[in-house]
Short mmCIF file of C-alpha atoms and ligand atoms in Angstrom, two decimals:
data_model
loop_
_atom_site.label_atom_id
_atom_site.label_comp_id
_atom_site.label_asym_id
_atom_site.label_seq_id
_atom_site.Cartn_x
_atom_site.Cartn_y
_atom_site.Cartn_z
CA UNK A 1 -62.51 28.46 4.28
CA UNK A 2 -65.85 28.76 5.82
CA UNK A 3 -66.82 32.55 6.76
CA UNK A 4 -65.38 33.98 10.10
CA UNK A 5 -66.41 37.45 11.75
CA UNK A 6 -64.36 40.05 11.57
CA UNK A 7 -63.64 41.18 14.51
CA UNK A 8 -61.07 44.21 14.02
CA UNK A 9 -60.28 46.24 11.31
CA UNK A 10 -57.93 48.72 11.25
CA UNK A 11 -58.01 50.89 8.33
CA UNK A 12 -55.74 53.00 7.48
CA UNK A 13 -54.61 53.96 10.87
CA UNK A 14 -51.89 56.82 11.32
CA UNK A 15 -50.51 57.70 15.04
CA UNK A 16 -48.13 60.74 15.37
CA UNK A 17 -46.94 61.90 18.84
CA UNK A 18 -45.83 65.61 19.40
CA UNK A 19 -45.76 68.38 17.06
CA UNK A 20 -43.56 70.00 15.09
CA UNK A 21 -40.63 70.30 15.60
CA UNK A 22 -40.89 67.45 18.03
CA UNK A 23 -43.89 65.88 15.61
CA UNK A 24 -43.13 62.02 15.56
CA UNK A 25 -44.74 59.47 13.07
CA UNK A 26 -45.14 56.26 15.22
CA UNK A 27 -47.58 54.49 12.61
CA UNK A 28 -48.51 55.21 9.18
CA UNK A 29 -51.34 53.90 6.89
CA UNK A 30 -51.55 50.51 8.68
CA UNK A 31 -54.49 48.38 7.70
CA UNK A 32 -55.21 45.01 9.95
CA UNK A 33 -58.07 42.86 10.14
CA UNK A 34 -58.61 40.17 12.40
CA UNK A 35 -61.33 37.79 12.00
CA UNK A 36 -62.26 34.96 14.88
CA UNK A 37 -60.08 31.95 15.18
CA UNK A 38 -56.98 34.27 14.50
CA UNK A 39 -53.57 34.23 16.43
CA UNK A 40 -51.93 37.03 15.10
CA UNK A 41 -48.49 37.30 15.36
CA UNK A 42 -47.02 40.79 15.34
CA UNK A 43 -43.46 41.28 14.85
CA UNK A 44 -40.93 43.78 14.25
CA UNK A 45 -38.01 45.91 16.01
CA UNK A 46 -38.60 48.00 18.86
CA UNK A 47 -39.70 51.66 18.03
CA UNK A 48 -42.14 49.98 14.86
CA UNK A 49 -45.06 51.05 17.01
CA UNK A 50 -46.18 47.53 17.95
CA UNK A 51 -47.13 48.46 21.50
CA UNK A 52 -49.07 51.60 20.16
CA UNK A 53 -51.14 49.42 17.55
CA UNK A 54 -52.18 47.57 20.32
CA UNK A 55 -53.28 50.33 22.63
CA UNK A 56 -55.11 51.59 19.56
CA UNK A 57 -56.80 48.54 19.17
CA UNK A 58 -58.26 48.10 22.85
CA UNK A 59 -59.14 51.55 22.44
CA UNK A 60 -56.42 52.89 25.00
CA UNK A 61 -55.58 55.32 22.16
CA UNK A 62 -57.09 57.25 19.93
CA UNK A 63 -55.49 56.74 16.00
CA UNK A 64 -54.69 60.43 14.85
CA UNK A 65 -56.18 59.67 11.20
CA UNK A 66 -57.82 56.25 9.94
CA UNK A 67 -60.33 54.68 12.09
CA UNK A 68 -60.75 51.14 13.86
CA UNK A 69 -63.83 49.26 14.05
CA UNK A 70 -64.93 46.62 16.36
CA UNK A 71 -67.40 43.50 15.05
CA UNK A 72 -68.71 46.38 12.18
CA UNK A 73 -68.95 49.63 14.28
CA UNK A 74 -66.16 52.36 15.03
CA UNK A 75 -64.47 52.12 18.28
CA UNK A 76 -64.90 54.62 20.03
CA UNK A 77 -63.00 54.78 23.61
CA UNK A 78 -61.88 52.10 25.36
CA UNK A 79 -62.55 48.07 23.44
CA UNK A 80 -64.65 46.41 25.93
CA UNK A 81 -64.20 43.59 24.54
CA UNK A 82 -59.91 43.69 24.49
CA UNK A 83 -57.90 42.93 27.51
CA UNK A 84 -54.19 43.57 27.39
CA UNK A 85 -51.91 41.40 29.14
CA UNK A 86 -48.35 43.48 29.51
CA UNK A 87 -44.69 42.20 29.93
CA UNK A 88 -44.24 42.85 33.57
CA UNK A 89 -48.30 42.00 34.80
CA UNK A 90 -49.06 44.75 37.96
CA UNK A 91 -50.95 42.81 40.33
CA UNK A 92 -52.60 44.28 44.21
CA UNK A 93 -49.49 43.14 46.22
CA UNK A 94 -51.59 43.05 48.96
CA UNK A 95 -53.98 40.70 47.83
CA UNK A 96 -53.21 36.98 47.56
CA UNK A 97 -53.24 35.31 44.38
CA UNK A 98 -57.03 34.57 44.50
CA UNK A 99 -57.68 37.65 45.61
CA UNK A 100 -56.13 39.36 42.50
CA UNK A 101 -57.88 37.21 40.07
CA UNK A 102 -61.53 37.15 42.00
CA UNK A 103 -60.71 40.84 41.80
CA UNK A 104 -61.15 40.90 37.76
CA UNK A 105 -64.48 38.78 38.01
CA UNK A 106 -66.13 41.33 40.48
CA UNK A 107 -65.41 44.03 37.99
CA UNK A 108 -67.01 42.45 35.43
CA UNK A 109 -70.23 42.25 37.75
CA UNK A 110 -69.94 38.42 38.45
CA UNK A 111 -72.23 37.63 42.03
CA UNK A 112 -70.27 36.66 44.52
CA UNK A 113 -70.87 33.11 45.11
CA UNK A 114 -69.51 32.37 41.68
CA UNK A 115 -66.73 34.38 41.68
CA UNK A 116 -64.81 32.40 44.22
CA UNK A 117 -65.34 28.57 42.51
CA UNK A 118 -64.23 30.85 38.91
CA UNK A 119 -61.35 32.25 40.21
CA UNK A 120 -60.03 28.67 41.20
CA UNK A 121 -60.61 27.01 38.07
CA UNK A 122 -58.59 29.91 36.16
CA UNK A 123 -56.04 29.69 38.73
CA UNK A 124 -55.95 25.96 37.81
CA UNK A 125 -55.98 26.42 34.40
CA UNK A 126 -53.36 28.53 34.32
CA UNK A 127 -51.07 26.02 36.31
CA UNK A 128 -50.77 27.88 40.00
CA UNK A 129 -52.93 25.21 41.42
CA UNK A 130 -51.68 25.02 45.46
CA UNK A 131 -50.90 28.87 44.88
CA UNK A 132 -54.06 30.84 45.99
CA UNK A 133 -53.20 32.15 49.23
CA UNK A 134 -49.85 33.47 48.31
CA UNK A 135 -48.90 37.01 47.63
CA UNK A 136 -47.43 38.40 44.79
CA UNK A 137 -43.76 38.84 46.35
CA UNK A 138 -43.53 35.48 47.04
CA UNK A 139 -43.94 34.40 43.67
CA UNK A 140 -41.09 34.14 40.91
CA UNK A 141 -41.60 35.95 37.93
CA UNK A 142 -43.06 33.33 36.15
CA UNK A 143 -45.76 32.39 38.57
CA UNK A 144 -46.59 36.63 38.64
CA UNK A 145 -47.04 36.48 34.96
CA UNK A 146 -48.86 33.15 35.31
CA UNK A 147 -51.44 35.32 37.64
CA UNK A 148 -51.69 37.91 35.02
CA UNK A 149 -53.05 35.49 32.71
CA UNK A 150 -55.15 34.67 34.90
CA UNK A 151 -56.80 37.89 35.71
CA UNK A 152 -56.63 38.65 32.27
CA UNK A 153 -58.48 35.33 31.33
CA UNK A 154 -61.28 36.20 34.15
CA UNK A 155 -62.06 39.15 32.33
CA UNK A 156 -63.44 36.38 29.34
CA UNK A 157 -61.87 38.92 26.73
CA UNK A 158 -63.04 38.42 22.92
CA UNK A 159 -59.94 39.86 22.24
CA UNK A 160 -56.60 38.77 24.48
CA UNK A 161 -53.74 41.23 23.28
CA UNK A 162 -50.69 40.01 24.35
CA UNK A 163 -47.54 42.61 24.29
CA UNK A 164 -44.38 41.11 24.87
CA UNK A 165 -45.69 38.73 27.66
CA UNK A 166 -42.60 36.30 27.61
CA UNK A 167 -39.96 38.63 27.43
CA UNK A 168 -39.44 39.40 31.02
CA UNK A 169 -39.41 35.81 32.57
CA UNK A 170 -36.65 33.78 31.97
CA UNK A 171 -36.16 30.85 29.31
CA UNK A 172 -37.84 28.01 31.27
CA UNK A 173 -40.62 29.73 32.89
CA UNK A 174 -41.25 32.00 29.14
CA UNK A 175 -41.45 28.47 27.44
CA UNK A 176 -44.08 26.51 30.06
CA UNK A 177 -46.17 30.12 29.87
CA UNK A 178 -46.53 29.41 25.86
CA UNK A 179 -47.26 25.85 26.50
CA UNK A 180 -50.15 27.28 28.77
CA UNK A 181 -51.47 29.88 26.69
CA UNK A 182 -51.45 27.54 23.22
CA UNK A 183 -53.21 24.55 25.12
CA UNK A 184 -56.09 27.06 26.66
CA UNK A 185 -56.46 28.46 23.25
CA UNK A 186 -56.45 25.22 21.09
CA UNK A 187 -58.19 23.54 23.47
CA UNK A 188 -60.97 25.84 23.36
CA UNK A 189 -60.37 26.45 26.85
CA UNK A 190 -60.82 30.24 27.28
CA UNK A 191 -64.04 32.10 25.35
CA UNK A 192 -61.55 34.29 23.56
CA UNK A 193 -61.81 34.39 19.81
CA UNK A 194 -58.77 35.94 19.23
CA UNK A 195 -55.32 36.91 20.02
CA UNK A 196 -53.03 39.56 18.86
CA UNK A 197 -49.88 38.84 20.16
CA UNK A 198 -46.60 41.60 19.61
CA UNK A 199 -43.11 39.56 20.20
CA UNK A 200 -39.84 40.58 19.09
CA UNK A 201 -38.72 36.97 18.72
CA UNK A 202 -39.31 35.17 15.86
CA UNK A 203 -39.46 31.79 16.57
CA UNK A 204 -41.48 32.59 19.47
CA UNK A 205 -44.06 34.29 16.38
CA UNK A 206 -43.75 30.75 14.26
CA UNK A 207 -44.41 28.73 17.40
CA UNK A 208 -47.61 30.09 18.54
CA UNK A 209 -49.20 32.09 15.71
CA UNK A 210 -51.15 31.28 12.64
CA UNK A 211 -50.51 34.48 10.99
CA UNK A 212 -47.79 36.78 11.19
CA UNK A 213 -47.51 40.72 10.69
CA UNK A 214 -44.68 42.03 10.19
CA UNK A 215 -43.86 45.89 11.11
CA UNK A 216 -40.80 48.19 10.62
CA UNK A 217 -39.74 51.26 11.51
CA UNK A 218 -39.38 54.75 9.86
CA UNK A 219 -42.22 54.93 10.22
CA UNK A 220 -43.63 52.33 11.76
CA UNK A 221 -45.94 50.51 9.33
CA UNK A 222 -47.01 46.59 8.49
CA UNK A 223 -44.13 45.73 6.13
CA UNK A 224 -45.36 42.24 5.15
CA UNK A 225 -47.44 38.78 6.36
CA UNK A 226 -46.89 35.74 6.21
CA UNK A 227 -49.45 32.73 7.07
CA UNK A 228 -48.26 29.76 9.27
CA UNK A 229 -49.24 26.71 8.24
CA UNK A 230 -47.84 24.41 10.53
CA UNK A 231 -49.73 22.03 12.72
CA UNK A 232 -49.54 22.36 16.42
CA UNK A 233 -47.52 20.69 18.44
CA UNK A 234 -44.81 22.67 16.57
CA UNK A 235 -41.19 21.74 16.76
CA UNK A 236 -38.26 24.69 16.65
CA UNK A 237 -36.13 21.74 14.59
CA UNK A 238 -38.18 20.72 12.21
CA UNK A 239 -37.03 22.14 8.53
CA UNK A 240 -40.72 23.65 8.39
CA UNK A 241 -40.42 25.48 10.83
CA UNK A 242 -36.97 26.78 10.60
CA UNK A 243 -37.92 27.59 6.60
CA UNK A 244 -40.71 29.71 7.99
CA UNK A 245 -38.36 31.12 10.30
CA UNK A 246 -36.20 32.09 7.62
CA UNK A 247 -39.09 33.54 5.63
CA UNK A 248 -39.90 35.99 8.32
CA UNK A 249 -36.47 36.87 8.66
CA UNK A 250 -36.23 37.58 5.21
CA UNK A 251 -39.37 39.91 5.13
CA UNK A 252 -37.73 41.74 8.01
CA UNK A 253 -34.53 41.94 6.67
CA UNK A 254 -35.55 42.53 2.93
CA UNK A 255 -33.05 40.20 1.98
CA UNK A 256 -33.90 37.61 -0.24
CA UNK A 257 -32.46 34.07 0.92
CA UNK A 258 -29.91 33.43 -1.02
CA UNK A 259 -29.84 32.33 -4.81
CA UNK A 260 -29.78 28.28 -4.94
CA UNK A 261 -26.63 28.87 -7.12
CA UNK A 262 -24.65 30.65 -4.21
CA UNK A 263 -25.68 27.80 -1.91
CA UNK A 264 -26.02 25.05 -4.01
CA UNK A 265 -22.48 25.21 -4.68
CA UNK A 266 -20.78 22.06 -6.77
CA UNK A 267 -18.79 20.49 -4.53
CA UNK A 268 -15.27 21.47 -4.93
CA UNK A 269 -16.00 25.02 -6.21
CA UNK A 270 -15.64 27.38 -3.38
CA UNK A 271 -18.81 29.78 -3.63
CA UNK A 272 -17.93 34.07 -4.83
CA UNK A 273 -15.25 35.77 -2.96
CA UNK A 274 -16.57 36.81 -0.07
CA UNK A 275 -13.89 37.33 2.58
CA UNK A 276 -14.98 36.24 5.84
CA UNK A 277 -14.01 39.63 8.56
CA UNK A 278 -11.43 38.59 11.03
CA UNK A 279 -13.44 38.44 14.44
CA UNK A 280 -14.02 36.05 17.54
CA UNK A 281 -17.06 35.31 17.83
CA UNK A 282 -17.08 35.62 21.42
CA UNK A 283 -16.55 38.98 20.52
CA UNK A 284 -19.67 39.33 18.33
CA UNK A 285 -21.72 37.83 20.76
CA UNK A 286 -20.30 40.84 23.45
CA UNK A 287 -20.99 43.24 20.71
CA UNK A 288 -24.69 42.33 20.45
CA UNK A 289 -25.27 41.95 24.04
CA UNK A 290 -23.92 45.50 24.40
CA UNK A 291 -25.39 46.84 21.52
CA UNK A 292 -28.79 45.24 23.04
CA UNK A 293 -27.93 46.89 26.86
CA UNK A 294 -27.96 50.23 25.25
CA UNK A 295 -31.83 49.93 23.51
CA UNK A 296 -30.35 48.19 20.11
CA UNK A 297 -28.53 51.54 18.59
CA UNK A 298 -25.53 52.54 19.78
CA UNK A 299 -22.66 55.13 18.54
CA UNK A 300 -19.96 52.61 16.89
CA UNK A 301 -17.41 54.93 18.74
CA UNK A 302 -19.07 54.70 21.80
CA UNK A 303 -19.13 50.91 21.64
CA UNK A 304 -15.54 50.68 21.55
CA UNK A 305 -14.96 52.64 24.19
CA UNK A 306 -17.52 50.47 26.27
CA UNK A 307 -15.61 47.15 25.37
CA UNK A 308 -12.35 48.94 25.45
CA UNK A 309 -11.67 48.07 21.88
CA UNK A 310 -9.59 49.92 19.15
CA UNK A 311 -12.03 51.43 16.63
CA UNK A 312 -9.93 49.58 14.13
CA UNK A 313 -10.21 46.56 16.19
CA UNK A 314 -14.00 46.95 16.26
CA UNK A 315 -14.57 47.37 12.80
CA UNK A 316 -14.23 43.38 12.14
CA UNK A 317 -16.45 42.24 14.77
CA UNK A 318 -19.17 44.73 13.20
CA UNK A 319 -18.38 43.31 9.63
CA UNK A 320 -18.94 39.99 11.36
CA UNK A 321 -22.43 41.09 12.95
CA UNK A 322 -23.13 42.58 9.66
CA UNK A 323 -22.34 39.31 7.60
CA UNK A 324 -24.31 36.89 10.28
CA UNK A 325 -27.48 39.63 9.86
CA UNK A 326 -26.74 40.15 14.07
CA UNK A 327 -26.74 43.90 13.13
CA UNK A 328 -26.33 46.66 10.28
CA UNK A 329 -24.51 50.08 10.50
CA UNK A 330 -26.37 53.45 9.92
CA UNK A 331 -24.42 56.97 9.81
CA UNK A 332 -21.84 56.05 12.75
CA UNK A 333 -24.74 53.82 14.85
CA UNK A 334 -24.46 50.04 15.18
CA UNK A 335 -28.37 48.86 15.17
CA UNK A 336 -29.14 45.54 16.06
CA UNK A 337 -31.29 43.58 13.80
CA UNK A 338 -34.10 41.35 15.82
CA UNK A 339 -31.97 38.32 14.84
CA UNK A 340 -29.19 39.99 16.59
CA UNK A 341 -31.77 40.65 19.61
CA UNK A 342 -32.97 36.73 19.39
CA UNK A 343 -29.16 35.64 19.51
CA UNK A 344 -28.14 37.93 22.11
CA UNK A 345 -31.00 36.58 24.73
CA UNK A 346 -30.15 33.01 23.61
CA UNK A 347 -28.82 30.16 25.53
CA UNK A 348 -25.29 28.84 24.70
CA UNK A 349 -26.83 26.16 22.76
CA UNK A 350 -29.89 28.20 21.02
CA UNK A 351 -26.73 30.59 19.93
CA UNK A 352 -24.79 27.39 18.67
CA UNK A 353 -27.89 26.79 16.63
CA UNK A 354 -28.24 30.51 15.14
CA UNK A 355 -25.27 30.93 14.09
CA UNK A 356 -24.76 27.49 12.37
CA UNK A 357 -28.09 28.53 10.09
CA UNK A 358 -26.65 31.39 9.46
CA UNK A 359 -22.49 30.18 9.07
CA UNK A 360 -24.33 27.71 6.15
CA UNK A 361 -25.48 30.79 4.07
CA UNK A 362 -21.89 32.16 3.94
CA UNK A 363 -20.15 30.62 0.87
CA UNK A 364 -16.57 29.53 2.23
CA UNK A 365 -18.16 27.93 5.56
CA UNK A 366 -20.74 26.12 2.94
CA UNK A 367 -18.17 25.08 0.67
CA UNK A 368 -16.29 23.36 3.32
CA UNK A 369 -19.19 21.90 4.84
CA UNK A 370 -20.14 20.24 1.85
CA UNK A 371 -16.86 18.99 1.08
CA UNK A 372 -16.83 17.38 4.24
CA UNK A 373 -20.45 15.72 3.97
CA UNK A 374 -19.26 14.67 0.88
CA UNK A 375 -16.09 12.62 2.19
CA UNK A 376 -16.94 9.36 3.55
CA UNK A 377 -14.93 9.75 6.50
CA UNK A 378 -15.94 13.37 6.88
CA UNK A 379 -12.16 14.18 6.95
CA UNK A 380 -10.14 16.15 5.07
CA UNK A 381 -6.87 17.51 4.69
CA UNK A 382 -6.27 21.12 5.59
CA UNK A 383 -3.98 22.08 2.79
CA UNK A 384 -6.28 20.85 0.08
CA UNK A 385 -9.12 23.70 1.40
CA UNK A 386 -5.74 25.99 1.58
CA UNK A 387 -4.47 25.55 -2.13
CA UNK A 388 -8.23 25.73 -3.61
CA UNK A 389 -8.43 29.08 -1.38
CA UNK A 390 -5.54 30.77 -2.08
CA UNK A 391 -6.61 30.96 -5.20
CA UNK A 392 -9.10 33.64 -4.24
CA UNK A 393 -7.90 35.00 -1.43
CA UNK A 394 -3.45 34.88 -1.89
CA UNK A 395 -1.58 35.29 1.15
CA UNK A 396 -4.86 35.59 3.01
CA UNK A 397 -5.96 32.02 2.69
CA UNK A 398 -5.03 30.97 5.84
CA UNK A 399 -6.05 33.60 7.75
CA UNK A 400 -9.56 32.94 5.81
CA UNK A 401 -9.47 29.42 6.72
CA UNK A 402 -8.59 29.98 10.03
CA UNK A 403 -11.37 31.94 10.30
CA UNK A 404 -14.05 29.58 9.05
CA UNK A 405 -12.77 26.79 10.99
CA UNK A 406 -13.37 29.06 14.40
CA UNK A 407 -16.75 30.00 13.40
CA UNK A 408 -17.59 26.51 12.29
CA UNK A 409 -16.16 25.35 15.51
CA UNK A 410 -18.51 27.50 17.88
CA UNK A 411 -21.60 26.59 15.74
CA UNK A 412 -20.10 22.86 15.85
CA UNK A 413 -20.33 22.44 12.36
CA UNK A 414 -16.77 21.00 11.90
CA UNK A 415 -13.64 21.46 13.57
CA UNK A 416 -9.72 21.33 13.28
CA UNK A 417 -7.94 17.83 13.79
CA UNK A 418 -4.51 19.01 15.58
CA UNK A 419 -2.78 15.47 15.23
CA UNK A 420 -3.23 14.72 12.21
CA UNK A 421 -4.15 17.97 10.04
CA UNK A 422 -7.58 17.47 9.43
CA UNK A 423 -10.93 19.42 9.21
CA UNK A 424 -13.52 16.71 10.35
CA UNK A 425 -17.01 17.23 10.89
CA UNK A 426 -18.23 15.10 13.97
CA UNK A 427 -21.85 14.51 13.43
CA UNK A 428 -22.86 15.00 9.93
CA UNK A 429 -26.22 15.66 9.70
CA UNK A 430 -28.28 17.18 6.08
CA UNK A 431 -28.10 20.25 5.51
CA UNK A 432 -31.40 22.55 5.56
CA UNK A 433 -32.34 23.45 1.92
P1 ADP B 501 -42.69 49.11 19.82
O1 ADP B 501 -43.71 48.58 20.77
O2 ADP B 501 -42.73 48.50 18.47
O3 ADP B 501 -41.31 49.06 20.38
P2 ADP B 501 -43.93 51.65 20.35
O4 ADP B 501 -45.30 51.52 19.83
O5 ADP B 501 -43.75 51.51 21.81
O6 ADP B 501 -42.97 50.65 19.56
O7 ADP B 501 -43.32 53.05 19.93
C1 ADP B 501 -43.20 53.45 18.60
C2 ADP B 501 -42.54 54.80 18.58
O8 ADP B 501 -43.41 55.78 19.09
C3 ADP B 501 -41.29 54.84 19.44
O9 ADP B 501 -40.29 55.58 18.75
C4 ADP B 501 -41.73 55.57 20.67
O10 ADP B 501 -40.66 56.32 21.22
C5 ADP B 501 -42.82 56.47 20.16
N1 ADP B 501 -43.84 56.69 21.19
C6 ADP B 501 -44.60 55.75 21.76
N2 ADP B 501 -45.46 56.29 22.65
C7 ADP B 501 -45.19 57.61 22.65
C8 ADP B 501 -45.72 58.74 23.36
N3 ADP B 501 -46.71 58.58 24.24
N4 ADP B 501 -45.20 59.95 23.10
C9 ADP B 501 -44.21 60.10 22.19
N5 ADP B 501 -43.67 59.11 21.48
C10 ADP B 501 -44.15 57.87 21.71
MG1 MG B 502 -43.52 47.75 22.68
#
């Protein structure tokens, strides 16, 4: 690897808010450095002080102990050389599209005659070409956000810091904004050297960055890192880049993936006994969108009263969140995990997707699958899964089975043959090692 500048590094960077007894760790011993070339990906639940490394790093913010330096010397005040781009971008309402970004260049001193010819070719670049003399309320959110970039590009930052700058448009518009951003930086478009970009979505992290920083909270803090190697164009299907997915997710969750021998089941032996919880999925997925309404922590109690559910009734559709890594419980609170967040924002078809990758890990829904791969028609009978399960689970081997078959069915992994008994899987395809 051939030597790159350094442009930040944070060392050992603490941020507390308040003081006691309202004294609130936000970040604690984080170190980062980020050298030119870098698109750093940082990721981590909401509250793991993401947003407030950022503001410490363009210099918004002072650190409380540690220090950050900029290309060798301490920072001191605000980075000249960061711009932040925000979720929702403010721009001058009353000032048209070109006027908003040529408003950028003549803060940064640019003469006027070249501000104007400037301010097109970003406004080209960053696809709003035919948009220049409209105003900001006539714009979709998309196009707003599109301006922001914009503005923020005119600035020529050596540093862009992106914090959540897809999360407020929706899924079409968030997905031709990445496409944007990724060809201006790869294609050298765009004098930036480097990007720092906070996201709570992981794939989002895989598809854009090289490098990704993981942070949790309690205090907030880096966690973990992981470096992604995958050439660009990147595709969401490709087993790289769901394995990387799954790496991340691990170092958030601190769960291992699972031992080859719990997946890697022989066919015909059903993996441990691990009852699967007795919920609708269309339930979990109304769980974790609630759970995400109210901030991603919620009182279980409270939740039940929101979906007008039995506690009792609840319980099963939390086990079920719980078992698909949607969500975990702590003291009484239901917190959703940033899987959970990812699933809950999804479309139909991205949730489809999620919860098949995450039906395979579960050892009943495996074993089945397999069976069925396995079978040249792909078609078995029910009662042979029945008899083998019954086994572990008794009288509950239907209900079990039952069970699977309705998750497996919404993640259309394999379904239930009414006429002539059958669990059939309609387009086998291999599964992801
Ligand atoms: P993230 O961006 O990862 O969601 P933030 O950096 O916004 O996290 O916040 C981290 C924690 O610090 C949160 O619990 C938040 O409530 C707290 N926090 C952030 N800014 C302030 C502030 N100005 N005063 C008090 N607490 C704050
Ligand atoms: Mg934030």
């Amino acid at each position: 690897m051939s030597a790159r500048d350094t442009l930040v590094e944070v060392r050992d960077v603490s941020k507390v808010f308040g003081r006691e007894p309202r004294r609130f760790v936000a970040l604690e011993g984080v170190n980062l450095t980020i050298r030119e070339g870098d698109f750093v990906g940082l990721l981590g639940p909401s509250g793991s002080g993401k947003s407030t490394l950022l503001r410490i790093i363009a210099g918004l913010t002072p650190p409380s102990s540690g220090e950050v330096r900029y290309r060798g010397e301490p920072l001191v005040g605000v980075n000249p050389h960061a711009t932040i781009v925000f979720q929702t971008f403010a721009l001058f309402p009353w000032l048209t599209v070109l006027q908003n970004v040529e408003v950028a260049l003549r803060a940064r001193g640019m003469p006027e005659a070249e501000r104007r010819p400037r301010a097109l070719q970003l406004i080209d670049l960053v696809g709003l070409d035919g948009f220049e003399s409209a105003y900001p309320r006539e714009l979709s959110g998309g196009m707003r956000q599109k301006v922001g970039f914009a503005r923020a590009m005119a600035v020529e930052p050596e540093l862009l810091c992106l914090d959540e700058p897809f999360s407020a448009l929706d899924v079409l518009s968030a997905e031709a904004l990445r496409g944007e951003l990724l060809e201006l930086w790869l294609g050298r478009h765009i004098p930036t050297q480097a990007i720092l970009m906070v996201t709570h979505n992981i794939e989002e992290a895989v598809f854009m960055a090289d490098r990704i920083v993981v942070m949790d909270t309690g205090p907030g803090r880096i966690i973990g890192e992981e470096r992604v190697g995958l050439k660009h164009p990147r595709h969401r299907k490709a087993a790289a880049f769901q394995a990387q997915v799954d790496r991340i997710y691990a170092l958030i969750t601190g769960e291992t993936p699972p031992p080859a021998a719990v997946l890697g089941t022989a066919p015909g032996q059903p993996g441990p006994k691990v009852p699967l919880p007795r919920a609708d999925l269309n339930a979990v997925a109304g769980l974790t969108e609630e759970v995400l309404e109210e901030g991603g922590r919620a009182e279980l109690f409270r939740l039940a009263d929101a979906l007008s559910f039995e506690l009792d009734d609840l319980l099963p559709v939390v086990d079920a969140m719980e078992m698909l890594s949607f969500g975990r419980t702590e003291r009484g609170d239901l917190v959703i995990t940033p899987l959970g967040e990812t699933f809950a924002r999804a479309s139909i078809l991205a949730r489809k997707e999620i919860v098949a990758a995450r039906a395979l890990r579960l050892p009943t829904i495996r074993w089945i699958y397999e069976l069925l791969q396995g079978d040249e028609d792909h078609r078995l009978p029910y009662d042979r899964f029945l008899q083998r399960l019954a086994a572990d689970f008794g009288e509950y081997a239907d209900e079990q089975l039952d069970t699977a078959i309705s998750w497996a069915r919404f993640a259309e992994l394999f379904a239930f043959d009414d006429a002539t008994g059958e669990l059939f899987i309609e387009e086998p395809v291999s599964v992801p090692s």
